Coordinates of C-alpha atoms and ligand atoms in Angstrom, one line a residue:
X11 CA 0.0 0.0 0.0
X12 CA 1.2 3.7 -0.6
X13 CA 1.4 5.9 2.2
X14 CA -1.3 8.9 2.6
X15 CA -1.3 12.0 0.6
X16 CA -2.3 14.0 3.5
X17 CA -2.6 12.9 7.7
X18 CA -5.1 14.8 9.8
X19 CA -3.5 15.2 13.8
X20 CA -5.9 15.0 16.3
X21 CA -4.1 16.6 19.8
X22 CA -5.0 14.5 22.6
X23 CA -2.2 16.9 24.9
X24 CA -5.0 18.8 27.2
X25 CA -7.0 15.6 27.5
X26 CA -4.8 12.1 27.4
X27 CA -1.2 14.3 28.0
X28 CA -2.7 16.0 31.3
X29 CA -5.3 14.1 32.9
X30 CA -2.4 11.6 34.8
X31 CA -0.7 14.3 36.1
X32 CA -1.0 14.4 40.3
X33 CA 0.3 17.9 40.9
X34 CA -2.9 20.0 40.3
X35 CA -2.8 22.1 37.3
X36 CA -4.2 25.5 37.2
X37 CA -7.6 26.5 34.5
X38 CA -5.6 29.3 33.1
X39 CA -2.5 27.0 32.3
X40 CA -4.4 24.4 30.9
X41 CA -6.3 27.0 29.4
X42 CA -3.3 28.8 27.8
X43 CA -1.9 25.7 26.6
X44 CA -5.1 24.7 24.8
X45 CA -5.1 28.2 22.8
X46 CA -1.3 27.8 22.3
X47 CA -2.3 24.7 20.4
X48 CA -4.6 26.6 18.4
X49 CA -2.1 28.9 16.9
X50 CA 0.1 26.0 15.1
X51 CA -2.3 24.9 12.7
X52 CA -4.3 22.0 14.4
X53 CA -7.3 21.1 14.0
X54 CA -8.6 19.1 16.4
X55 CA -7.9 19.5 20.0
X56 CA -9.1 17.5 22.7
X57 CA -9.6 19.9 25.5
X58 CA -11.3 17.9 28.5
X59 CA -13.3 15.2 30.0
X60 CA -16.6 14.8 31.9
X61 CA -15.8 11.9 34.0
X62 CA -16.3 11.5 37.7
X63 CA -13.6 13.5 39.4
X64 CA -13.4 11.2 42.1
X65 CA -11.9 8.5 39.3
X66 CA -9.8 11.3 37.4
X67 CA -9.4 14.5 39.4
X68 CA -7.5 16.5 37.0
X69 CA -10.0 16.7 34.7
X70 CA -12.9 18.0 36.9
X71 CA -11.5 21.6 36.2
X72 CA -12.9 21.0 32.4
X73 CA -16.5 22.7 31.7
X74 CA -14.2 26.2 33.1
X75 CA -11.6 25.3 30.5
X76 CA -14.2 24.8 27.4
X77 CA -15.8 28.3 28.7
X78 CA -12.2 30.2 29.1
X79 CA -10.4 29.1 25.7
X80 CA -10.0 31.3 22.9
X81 CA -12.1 29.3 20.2
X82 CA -10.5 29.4 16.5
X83 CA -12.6 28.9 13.7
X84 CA -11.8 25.5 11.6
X85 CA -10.6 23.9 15.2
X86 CA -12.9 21.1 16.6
X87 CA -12.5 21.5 20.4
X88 CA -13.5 17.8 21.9
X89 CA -14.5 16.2 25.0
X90 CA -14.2 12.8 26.7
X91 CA -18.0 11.5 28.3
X92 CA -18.3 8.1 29.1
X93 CA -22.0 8.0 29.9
X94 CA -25.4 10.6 29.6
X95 CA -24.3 12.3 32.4
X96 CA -20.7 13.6 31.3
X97 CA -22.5 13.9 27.9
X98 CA -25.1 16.5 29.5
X99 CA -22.5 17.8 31.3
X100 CA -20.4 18.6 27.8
X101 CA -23.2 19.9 26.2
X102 CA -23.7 22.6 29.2
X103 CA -20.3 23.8 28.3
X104 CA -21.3 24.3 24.8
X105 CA -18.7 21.1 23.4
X106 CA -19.1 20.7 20.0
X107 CA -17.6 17.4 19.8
X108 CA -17.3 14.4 22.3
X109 CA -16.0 11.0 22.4
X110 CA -17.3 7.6 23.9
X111 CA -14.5 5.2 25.1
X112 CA -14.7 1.5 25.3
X113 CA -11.9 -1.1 25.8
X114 CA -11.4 -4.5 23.4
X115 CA -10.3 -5.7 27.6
X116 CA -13.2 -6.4 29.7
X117 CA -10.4 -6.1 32.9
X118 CA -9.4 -3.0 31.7
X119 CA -13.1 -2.1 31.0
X120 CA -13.4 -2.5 34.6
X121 CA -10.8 -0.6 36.2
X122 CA -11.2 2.1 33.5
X123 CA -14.8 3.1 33.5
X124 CA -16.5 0.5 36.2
X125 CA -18.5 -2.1 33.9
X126 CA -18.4 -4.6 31.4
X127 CA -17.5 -4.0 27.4
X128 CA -21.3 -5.1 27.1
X129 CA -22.5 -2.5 29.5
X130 CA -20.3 0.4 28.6
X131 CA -21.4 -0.3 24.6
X132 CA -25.0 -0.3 26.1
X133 CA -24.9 3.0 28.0
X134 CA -23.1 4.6 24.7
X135 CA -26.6 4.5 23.2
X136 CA -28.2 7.3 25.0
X137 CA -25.4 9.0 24.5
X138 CA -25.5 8.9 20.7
X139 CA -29.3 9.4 20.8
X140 CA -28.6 12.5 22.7
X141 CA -25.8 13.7 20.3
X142 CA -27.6 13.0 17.1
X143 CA -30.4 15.0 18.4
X144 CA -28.3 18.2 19.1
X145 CA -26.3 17.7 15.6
X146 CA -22.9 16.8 17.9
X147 CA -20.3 14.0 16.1
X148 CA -18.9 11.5 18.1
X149 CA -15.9 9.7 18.3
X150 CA -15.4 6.3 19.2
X151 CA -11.9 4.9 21.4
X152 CA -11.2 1.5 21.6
X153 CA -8.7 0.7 24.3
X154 CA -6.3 -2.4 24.9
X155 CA -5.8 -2.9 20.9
X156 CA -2.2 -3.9 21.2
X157 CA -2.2 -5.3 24.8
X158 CA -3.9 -5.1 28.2
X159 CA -2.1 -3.9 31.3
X160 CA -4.5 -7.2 33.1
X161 CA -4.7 -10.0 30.4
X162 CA -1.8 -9.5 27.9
X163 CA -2.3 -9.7 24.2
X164 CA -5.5 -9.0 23.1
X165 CA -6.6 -10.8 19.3
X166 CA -7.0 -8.5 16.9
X167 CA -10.8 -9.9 16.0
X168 CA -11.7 -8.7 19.8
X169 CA -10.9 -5.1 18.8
X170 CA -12.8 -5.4 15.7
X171 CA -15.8 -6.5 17.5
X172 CA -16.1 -3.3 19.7
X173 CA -15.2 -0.7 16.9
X174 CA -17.6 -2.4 14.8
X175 CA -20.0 -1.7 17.5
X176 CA -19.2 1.8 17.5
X177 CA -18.9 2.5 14.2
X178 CA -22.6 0.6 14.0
X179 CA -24.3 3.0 16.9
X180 CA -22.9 6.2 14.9
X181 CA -19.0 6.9 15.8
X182 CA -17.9 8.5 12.8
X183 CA -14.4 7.8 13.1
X184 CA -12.8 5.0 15.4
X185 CA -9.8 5.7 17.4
X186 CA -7.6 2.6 18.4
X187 CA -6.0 2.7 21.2
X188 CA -2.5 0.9 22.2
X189 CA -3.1 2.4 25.5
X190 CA 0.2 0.8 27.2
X191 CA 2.5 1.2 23.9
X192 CA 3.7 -2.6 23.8
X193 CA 2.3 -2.7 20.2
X194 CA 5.2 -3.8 17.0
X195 CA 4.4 -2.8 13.9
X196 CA 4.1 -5.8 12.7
X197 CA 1.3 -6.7 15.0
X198 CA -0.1 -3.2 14.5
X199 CA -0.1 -3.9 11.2
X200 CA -2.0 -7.0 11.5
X201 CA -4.1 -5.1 13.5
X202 CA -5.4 -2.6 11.1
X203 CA -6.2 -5.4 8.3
X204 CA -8.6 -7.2 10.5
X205 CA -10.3 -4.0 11.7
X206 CA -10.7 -2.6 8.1
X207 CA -12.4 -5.6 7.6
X208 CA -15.4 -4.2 9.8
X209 CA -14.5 -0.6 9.8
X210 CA -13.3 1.4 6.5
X211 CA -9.6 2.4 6.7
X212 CA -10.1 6.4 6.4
X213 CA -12.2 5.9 9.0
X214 CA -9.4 4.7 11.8
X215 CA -7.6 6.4 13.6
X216 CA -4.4 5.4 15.3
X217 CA -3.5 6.0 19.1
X218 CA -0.6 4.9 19.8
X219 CA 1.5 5.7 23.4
X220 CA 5.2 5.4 23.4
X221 CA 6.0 3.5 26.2
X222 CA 8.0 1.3 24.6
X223 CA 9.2 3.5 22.0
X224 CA 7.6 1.5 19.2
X225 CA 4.9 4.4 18.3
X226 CA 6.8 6.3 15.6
X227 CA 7.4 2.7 14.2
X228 CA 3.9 1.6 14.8
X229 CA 2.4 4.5 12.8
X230 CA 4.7 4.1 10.0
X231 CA 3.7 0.7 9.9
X232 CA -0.4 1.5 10.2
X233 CA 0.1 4.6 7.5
X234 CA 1.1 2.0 5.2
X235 CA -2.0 0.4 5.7
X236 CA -4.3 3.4 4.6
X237 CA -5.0 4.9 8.1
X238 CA -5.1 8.8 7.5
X239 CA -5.7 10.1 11.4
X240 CA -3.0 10.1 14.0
X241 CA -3.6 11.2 17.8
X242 CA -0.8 12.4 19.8
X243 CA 0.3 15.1 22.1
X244 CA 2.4 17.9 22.5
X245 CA 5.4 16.8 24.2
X246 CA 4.7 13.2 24.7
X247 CA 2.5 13.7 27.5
X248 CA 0.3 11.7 29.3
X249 CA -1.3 8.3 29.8
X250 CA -4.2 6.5 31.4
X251 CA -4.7 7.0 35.4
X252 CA -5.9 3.0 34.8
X253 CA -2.9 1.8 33.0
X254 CA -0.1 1.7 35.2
X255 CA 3.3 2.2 34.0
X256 CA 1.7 3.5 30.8
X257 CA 3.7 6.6 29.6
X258 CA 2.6 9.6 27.0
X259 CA 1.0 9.4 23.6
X260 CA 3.5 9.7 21.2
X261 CA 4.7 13.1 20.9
X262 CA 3.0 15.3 18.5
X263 CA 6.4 17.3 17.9
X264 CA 8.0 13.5 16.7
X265 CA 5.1 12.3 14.4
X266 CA 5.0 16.0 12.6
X267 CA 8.9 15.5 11.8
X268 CA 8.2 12.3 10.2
X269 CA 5.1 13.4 8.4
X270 CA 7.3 16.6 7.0
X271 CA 10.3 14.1 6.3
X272 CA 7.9 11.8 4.1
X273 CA 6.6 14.6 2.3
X274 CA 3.0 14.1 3.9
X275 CA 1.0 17.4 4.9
X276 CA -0.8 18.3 7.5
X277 CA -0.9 22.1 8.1
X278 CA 0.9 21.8 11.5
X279 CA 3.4 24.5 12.0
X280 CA 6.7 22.4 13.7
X281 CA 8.3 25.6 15.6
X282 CA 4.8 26.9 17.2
X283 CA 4.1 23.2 18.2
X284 CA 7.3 23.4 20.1
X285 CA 7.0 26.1 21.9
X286 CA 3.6 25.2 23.3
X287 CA 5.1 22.0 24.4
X288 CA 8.1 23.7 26.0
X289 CA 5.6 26.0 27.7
X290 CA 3.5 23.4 29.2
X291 CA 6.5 21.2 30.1
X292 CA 7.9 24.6 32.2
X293 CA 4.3 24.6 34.0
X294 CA 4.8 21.1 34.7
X295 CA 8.3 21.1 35.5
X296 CA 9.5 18.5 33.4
X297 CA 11.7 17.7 30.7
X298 CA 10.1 17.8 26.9
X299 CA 9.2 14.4 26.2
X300 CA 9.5 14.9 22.5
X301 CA 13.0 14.1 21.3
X302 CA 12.3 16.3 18.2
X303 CA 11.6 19.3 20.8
X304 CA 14.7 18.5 22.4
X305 CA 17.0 18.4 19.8
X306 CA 15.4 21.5 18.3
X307 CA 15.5 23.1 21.9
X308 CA 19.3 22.5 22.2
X309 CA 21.0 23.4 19.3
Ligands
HMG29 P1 -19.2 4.6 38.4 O1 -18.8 4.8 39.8 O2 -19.5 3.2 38.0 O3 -20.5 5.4 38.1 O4 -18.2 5.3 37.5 P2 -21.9 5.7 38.8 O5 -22.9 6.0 37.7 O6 -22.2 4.6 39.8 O7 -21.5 7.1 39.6 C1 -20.6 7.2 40.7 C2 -20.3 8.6 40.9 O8 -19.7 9.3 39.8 C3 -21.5 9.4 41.3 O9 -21.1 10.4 42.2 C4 -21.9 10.0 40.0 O10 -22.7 11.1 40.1 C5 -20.6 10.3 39.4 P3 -21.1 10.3 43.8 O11 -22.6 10.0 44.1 O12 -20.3 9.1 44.1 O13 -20.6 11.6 44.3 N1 -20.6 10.4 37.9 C6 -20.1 11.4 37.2 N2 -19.5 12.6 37.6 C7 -19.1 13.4 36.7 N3 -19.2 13.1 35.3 C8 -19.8 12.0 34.9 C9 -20.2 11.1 35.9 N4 -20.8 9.8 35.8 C10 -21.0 9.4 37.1 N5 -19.9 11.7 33.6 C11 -17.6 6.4 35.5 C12 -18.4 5.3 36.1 C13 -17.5 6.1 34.0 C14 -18.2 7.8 35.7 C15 -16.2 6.4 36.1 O14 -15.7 5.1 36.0 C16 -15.2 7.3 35.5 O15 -15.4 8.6 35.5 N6 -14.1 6.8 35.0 C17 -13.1 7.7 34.4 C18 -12.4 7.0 33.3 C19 -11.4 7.9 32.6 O16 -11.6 9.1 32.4 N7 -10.3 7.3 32.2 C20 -9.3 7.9 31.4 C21 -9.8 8.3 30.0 S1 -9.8 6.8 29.0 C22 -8.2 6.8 28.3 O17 -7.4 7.5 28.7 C23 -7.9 5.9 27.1 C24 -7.8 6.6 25.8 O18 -6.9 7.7 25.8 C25 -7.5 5.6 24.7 C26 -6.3 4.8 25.0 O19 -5.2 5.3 25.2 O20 -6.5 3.5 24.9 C27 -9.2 7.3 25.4
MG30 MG1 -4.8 7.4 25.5

């Protein structure tokens, strides 16, 4: 297969990047980070989550986010709800956008969102009803695609399953999630042609975190078989308060360099990016997590 003639990025940075973070981290930062975003060419930016904030504190700040950001026109600013309630809850802060999230895991299911695969599909419904009645799209994730923190590997059929669910109830894009990064690319690969057999390719989206540094290989791999999205975050940020060990998303900052290296557009200005991950890597007081920002920063 050829690769893509253009690669949309979704930003999961304010959303997946910060919402494992323990030391609390102001409105206005995440606020400013969310608008420095804005101003390097991105389109999509996933702001927030309404989700108990008993289960993920750092997100509860999120409805005074969505009402405080500086909103660009041509940018989709997204939210996380994983039931009616965070989907009511979105809607109050005037989101646009929102994503459901399931797991091909039922142990991750569990420790991740408190039912079964079965149930979680189930209480997606409502949701969708609710979206499709105020015009909102909806994103569908589909966690554990490359492995489970709980039960290992995880066959590929398994993920196809759920996103076909998804993509049945109305997701109009599903997002597949190596959610502790111990994907290779030839299994990603693998991956992608069983899921395309139930969901079509331009509509997949690939998620991939780095902990084991085999994302930027793993989406080389997946663009080579017709997948067109790619979430990441600004400096590598991230990863799942119910996946331990699991480190950032793949730094948007590293999959830009390798989309302008293959030629491959995507409107994403590479200096701005950087600075807004240097920025919120100052707030947070840690070193860039994108080795593209790094070398960039130091010479
Ligand atoms: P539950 O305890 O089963 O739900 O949690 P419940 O309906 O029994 O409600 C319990 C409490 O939560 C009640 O409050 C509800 O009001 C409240 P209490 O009476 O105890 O004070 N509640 C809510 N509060 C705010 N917003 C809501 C909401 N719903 C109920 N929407 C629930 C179920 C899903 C809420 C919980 O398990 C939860 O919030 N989990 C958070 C999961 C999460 O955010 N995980 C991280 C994001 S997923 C991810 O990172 C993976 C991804 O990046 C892809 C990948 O990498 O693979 C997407
Ligand atoms: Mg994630």
């Amino acid at each position: 297969m050829k690769l893509p003639e253009r690669v949309r990025l979704v930003e999961v940075g304010p959303r997946d990047g910060l919402q494992n973070e323990k030391m609390p981290i102001s409105v206005e930062d995440k606020v400013r980070l969310v608008n420095d975003l804005s101003e390097t060419g991105l389109d999509y930016i996933e702001v927030g989550s309404f989700v108990s904030p008993r289960w993920v504190p750092q997100m509860a700040g999120s409805h005074e986010v969505f009402s405080k950001i500086q909103y660009r026109a041509g940018i989709t600013y997204a939210a996380l709800t994983p039931n009616l309630r965070g989907f009511e809850a979105a809607l109050e802060a005037d989101v646009k956008e929102v994503a459901v999230f399931a797991a091909a895991s039922e142990s991750f299911s569990q420790r991740n969102i408190n039912c079964s695969i079965a149930e979680s599909l189930k209480r997606f419904i409502p949701v969708m009803q609710a979206a499709e009645h105020h015009g909102i799209a909806v994103r569908g994730y589909v966690s554990c695609v490359l492995g489970c923190p709980y039960e290992g590997y995880i066959p590929p059929l398994q993920v196809a399953r759920v996103a076909r669910e998804l993509w049945d109830m109305g997701c109009y894009e599903i997002s597949l999630g190596d959610t502790i990064g111990t994907g290779t690319p030839g299994a990603a690969r693998c991956l992608i042609e069983c899921v395309a057999q139930h969901v079509p390719r331009p509509r997949l989206a690939a998620h991939f975190h780095d902990t084991y540094g085999q994302a930027l290989a793993n989406l080389y791999a997946v663009l080579l078989e017709g997948v067109c999205v790619i979430d990441s975050s600004v400096a590598g940020l991230g990863g799942c308060p119910y996946a331990s060990g699991a480190s950032g998303n793949v730094s948007t900052e590293d999959v830009l360099y390798m989309l302008n290296g293959l030629g491959i557009p995507t409107g994403v200005d590479l200096p701005r990016l950087i600075n807004a991950g240097q920025r919120i890597c100052q707030v947070l007081g840690r070193e860039n997590g994108s080795r593209v920002a790094r070398a960039f920063t130091k010479s």
